Every structure is written in structure tokens, then in C-alpha cells.
C-alpha atoms as one frame of an Amber mdcrd trajectory, in Angstrom:
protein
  14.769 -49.812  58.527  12.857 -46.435  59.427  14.585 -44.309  62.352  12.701
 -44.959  65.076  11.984 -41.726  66.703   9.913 -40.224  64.225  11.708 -36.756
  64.456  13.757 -37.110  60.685  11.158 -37.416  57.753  11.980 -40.463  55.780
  15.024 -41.190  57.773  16.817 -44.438  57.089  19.180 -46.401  59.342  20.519
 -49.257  59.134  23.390 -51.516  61.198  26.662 -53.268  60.582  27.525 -55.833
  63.088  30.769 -56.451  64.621  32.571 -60.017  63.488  34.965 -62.283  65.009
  37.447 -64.352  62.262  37.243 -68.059  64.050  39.443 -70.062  61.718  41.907
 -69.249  59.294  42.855 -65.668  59.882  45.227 -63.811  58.408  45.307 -66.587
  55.415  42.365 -64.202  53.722  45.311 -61.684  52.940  46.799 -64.771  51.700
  44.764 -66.332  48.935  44.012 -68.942  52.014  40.342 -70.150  53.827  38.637
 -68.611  56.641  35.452 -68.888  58.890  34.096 -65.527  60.285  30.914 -65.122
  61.820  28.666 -62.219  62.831  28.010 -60.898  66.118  25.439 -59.045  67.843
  27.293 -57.594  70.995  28.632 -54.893  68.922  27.368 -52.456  66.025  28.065
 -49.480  64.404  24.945 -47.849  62.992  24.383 -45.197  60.099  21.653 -42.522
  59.743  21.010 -40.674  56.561  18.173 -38.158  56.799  17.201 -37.049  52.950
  17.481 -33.250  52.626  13.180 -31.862  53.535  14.654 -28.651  51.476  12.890
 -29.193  47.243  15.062 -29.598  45.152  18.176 -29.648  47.470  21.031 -31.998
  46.173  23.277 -30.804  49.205  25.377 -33.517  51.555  26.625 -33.695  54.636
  28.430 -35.253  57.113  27.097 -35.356  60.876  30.660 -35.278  63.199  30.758
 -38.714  65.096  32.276 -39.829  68.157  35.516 -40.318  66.418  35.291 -36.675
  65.330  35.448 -34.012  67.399  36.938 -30.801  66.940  36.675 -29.010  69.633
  38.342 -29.820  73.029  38.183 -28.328  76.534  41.708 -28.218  76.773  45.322
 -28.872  74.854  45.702 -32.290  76.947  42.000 -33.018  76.132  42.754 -33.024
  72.802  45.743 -35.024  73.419  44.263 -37.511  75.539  41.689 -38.220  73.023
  43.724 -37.925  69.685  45.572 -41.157  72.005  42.260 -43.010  72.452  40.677
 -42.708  69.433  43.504 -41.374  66.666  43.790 -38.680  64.815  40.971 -39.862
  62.154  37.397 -40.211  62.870  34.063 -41.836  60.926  33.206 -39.042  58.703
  36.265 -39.875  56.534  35.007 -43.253  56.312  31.375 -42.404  54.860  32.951
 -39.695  52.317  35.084 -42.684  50.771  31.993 -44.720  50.425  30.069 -41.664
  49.258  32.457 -41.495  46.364  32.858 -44.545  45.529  29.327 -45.443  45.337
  28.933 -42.977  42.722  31.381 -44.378  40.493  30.253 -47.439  40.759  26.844
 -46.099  40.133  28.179 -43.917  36.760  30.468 -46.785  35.195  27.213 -48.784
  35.494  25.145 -46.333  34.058  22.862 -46.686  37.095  20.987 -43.177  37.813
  20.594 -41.570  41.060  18.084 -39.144  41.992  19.636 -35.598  42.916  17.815
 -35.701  46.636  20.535 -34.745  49.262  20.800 -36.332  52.339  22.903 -35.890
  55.636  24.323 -38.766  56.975  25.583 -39.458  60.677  26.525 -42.294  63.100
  27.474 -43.764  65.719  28.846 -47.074  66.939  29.920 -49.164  70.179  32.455
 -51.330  68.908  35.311 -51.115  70.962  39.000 -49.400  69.307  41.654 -51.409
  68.356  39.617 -54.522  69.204  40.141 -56.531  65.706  36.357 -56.132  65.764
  35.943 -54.788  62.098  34.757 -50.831  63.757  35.512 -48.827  60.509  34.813
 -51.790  57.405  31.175 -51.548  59.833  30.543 -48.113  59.413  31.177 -48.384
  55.720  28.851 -51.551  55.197  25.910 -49.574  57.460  26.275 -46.718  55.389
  26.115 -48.068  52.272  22.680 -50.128  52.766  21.439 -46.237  54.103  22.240
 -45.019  50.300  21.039 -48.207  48.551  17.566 -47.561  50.248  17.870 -44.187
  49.746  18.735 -44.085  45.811  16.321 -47.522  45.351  19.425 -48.873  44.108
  20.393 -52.698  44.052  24.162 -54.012  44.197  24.806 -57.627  44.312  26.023
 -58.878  47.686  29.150 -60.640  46.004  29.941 -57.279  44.617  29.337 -55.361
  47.476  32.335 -56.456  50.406  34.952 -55.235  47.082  33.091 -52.008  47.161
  33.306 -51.576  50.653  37.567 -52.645  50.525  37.881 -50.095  47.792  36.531
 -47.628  50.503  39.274 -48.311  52.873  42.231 -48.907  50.595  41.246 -45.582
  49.321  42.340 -44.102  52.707  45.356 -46.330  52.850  44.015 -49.033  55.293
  45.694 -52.249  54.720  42.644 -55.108  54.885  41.092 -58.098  53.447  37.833
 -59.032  51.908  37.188 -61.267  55.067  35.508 -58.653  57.177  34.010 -57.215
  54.439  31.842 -60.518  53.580  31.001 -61.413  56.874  29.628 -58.172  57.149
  27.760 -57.888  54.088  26.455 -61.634  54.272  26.190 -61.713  58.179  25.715
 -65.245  60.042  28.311 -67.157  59.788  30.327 -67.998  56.242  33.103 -69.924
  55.107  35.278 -67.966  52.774  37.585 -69.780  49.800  40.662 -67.428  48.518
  42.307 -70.450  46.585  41.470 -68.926  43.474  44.428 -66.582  43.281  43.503
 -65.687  39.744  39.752 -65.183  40.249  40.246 -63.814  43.210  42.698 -60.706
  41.155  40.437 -60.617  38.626  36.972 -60.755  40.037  37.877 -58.895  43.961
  35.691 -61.957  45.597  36.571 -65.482  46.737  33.766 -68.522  46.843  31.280
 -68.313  50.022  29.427 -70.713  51.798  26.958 -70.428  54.443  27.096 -72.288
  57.051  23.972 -72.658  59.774  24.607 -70.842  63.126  23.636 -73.961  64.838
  26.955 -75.425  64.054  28.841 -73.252  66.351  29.399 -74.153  70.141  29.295
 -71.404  72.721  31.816 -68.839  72.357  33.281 -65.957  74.060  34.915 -63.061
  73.245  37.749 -61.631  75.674  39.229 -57.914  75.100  41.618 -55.049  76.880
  38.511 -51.782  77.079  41.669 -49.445  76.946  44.295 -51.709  74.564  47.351
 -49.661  74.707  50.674 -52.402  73.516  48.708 -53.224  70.113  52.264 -54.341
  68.859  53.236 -53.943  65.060  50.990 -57.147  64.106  51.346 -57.269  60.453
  55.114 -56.866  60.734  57.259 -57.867  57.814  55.300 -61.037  56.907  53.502
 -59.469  54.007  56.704 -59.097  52.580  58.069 -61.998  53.412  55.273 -64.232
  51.488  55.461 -62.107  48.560  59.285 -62.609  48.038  57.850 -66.207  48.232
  59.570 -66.863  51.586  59.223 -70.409  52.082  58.518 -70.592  55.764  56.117
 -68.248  55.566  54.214 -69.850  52.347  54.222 -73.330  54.355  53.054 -71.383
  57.498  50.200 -69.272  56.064  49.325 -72.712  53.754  48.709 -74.537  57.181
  46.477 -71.844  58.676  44.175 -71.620  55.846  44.204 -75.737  56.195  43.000
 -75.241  59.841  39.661 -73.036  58.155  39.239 -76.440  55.653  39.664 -78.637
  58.666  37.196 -76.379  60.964  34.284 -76.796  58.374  34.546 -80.173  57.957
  34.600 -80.257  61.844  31.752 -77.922  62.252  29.539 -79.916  59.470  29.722
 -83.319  60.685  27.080 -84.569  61.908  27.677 -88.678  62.475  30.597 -90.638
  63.505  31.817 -88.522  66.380  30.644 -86.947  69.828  30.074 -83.768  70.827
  32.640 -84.097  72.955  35.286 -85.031  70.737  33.928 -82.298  68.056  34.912
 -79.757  70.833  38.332 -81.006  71.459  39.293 -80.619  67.623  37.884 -77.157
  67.085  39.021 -76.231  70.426  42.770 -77.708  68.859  42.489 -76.180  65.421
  42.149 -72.826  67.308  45.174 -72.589  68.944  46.713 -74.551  65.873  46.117
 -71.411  64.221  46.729 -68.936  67.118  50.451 -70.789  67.371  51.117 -71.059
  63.891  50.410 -66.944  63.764  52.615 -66.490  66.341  55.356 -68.249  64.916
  55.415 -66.042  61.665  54.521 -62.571  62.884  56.989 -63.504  66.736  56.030
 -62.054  70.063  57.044 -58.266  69.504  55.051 -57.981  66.776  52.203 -59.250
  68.390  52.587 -57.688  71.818  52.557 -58.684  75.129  49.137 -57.632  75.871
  47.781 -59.152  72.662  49.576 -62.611  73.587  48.293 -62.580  77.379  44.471
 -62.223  76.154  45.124 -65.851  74.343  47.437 -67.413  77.238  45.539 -66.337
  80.028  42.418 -68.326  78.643  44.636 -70.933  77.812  45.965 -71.610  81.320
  42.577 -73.033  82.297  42.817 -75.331  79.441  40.224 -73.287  77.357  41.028
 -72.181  73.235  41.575 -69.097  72.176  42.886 -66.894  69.172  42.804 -63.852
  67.653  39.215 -62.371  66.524  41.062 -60.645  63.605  44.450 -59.080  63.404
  44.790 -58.474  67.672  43.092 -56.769  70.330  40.713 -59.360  71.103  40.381
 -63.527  71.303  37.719 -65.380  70.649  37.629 -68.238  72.899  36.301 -71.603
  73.141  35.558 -73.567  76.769  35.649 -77.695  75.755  35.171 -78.405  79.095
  31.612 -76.593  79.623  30.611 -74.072  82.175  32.739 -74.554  84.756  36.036
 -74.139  82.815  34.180 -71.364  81.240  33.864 -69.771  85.014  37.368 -70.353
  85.269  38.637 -68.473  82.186  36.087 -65.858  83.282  37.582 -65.442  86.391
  41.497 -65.729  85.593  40.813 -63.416  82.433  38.935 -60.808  84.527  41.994
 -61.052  87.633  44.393 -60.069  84.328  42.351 -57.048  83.617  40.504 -58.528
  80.404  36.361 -58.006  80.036  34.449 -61.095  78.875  31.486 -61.522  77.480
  29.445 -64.037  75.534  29.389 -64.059  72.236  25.338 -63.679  70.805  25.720
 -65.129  67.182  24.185 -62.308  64.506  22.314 -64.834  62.323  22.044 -64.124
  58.162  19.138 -62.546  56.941  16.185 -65.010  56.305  16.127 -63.961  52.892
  19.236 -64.407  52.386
């Protein structure tokens, strides 16, 4: 996709949209089942300008929003190291940078020595469990497959992008990864623990957008009591913790349950088809809760499910806390009403625009 103000020569940009994990999240981490689907409210987008200078090879990184380095004052610098962190985007694009060259030299694949400079910039909100830095990585590496004419396979490529962030000591899952590479909306099989090790992918399905019912997608614009979320239940399941196993077992049974619920097409109403995905998602919200326990979670994570809930509406996590996705069985006017009692607790709400998979695809 050219840049489309004409002022870089041979500019190339490209986006990664955010994604929302519907059913079966955190089982991913778990050799379980998901269902994640792309969404257009929010992007992150990547620019890589190829050096104009013959026969530069020289690269660089353009400082993001995440990366300032100059501040008007010492509580400037502190207010925004609290927003934002103390690491920015750049980091993000040198790990894929690097490890898009090995890939490239294990596989013998040769890249021209043009230079580039690569920037970006993105509106996905912080701490959202909105997939912000796996995005920037997955724009950023379609700019340098366009720019090197080089072609990875898409199973190969949400691996690639995990290496990226493990690299910088991230803890994540190939869940946001794939829906991000594939886009649309996929279901994701992790079953496969041995294939899985072995091969860094699980088995993907697409599934048509159509299948989804309205959605919406509630968030804190200034999240500040994130809680610890992962907490000790990584541990846990790998000292084969029973609870845990049967817990994390059950969620990735809600993902199995979802698709079948989400495919059918005969033998039940619309109505009814609601009420069970609207039940499998707090299924899943409750049996998360249950393993990771309210501290971990955090009170305002926990409110931005229960306060849709008290209208009688679904909602769960969108990925590891921050946001909820959030499900209305009851139509519009029980969607007004989680609008309203969501916005009273100081939550934003908006409706979620589906990002569909590339027609080629």
C-alpha cells in the first residue's frame, strides 16, 4: 500500500489491526482453543521510506509516540514514563528488523542492500489487551516483505512475529499473532502440544464474519489498577496443578463450544444462538476469574465485565485485561442500557466494526 501523500519516493505502509480474543482466552498459552477476531476501530500503522541516497544500505528508526526523549520538564517525563512506560515502538521494529534477517539468511533468501527508514504510529489504546505492540510488529514486517520482494508463509509468519517479542522478554501467545497476520475472524486449535513445540503454529480455521452478532468493546482511556493478571497460574499448570489443568481444559472447551455455536445454521433461533454465546462468555470470563482471583485481576479490570453484566448483557476479557468485549442478547435497548451504566462508571464504549480477512486470502 503506497503512502498516500506523495512526499516519500516509493514509500510503503502498511496496517496491523487491533483484535479482541472472544472465546477461549488465556487457553492459547495453554495448548487450549480460541476465537479471536480482527477489528477495525484500532490500528497501528508502519512507514518505511527506502533510503533516495545510491547505494545507501543505512537504517533507521523514526522516534514514535511511545518514544520521546526529550521532555519539558522532570515531572513531564515522569508523567509520561507513567502513561506510556519506560519502552517505546522503536524497540519493537529493531527486534523484527533482526529477526527478519535471520530468518532471511538460514533460508538462504537474499535481500537487496537498499536502506530504508522506518517509522509509525498507532491509536490503539495502552494497556487495553488490544494487541498495541504484536501490531506494530505485524505492520512492520509486511513494510519489509514489500520492500525486499520477499514472501513468508502466513503460518510461518505469527512465530516470527512471537520470536520478536519474546526476544524483548514479553510473555505472549501465538493467538494475537494469527489473528493479526490472518485478520477476520479465526478459530485457533493448540491441542497439538507436540506440533505445536515443534512446528511454533497450532491448526486455523476461518470462520465468515457473518457469523458474529453485534459486539462491543468497553475500556478505562487512562487504565491505572491493571492488577498482576497472569499471576502464579503459569506456574501452577506447569507443576501440573490439577485445578488449574481442569480449569484452563474447560475454557478452551468454551472456544470448541463457541464455533459450533457460531456455525450452526438449522435447528435453533437466533434468539437462542445469542443466549449460549452470550453464556459461554461469561463461562469463560468466570472460569478466568476463578484461577487467576480478584487481586490479580483488579478491581478496575473486574468492574469493566460486571458493570455490563448488571444489565444482563455478556462480557469478558478482550485479551489478558484492560478491556471486555461484550455481547447485548437482548438487542438495542439492553445495549443502551450497558451503554449508559458503563459510561456512569467511567468506561468508553464503542462498537465493534469487524476487520474482515483479505479476499485473497
Amino acid at each position: 500500500m503506497a503512502h498516500d501523500d506523495g512526499a516519500d519516493v516509493g514509500a510503503i505502509t502498511h496496517r496491523a489491526y487491533a483484535r479482541i480474543g472472544l472465546f477461549g482466552n488465556p487457553s492459547d498459552g495453554y495448548f487450549g482453543r480460541t476465537i479471536s477476531c480482527s477489528i477495525q476501530n484500532f490500528y497501528a500503522e508502519v512507514t518505511l521510506v527506502p533510503d533516495q541516497q545510491p547505494f545507501s544500505s543505512r537504517v533507521s528508526f523514526e522516534p514514535g509516540p511511545y518514544d520521546w526523549n526529550a521532555f519539558n520538564s522532570l515531572g513531564a517525563l515522569a508523567a509520561h514514563t507513567e502513561k506510556h512506560g519506560h519502552y517505546g515502538g522503536v524497540r519493537l521494529l529493531r527486534a523484527l528488523c533482526c529477526r527478519f534477517h535471520a530468518y532471511c539468511a538460514e533460508r538462504a533468501i537474499p535481500l537487496h542492500a537498499t536502506g530504508f527508514c522506518v517509522s509509525y504510529k498507532t491509536n490503539i489504546p495502552k494497556q487495553t489487551g488490544l494487541s498495541g505492540s504484536s501490531s506494530i510488529i505485524v505492520a512492520g514486517l509486511r513494510c519489509l516483505l514489500e520492500h525486499y520482494d520477499v514472501t513468508i508463509p502466513l503460518e510461518e509468519q505469527p512465530a516470527l512475529v512471537l520470536a520478536c517479542e519474546r526476544d524483548l522478554g514479553i510473555v505472549a501467545g501465538l493467538q494475537d499473532r494469527v489473528i493479526q497476520c490472518y485478520e477476520g475472524v479465526v478459530a485457533m486449535d493448540f491441542t497439538d502440544e507436540r506440533a505445536v513445540r515443534e512446528t511454533g503454529r497450532g491448526t486455523y480455521r476461518r470462520l465468515p464474519e457473518s457469523c458474529l452478532p453485534p459486539l462491543y468493546l468497553v475500556y478505562a482511556e487512562n487504565p491505572g489498577d491493571s492488577g498482576k493478571v497472569h499471576s502464579d497460574v503459569k506456574a501452577r499448570w506447569e507443576r501440573g496443578d490439577e485445578d488449574v489443568r481442569e480449569k484452563m481444559a474447560r475454557v478452551a472447551d468454551v472456544a470448541r463450544r463457541a464455533e459450533t455455536a457460531l456455525m450452526e445454521t438449522a435447528g435453533t433461533t437466533p434468539e437462542a444462538r445469542l443466549e449460549t454465546l452470550a453464556s459461554l462468555m461469561n463461562e469463560n470470563f468466570d472460569l478466568r476469574r476463578a484461577m487467576f482471583g480478584d487481586e490479580a485481576l483488579g478491581a478496575m479490570n473486574i468492574a469493566m465485565v460486571t458493570t455490563p453484566r448488571s444489565v444482563g448483557a455478556a462480557a469478558k476479557f478482550t485479551g489478558s485485561g484492560g478491556a471486555a468485549a461484550v455481547l447485548c442478547p437482548k438487542g438495542d435497548a439492553q445495549a443502551a442500557a450497558m451503554r449508559e451504566a458503563c459510561e456512569r462508571a467511567g468506561f468508553t464504549v464503542v462498537p465493534v466494526i469487524i476487520h474482515p480477512a483479505p479476499s485473497a486470502a
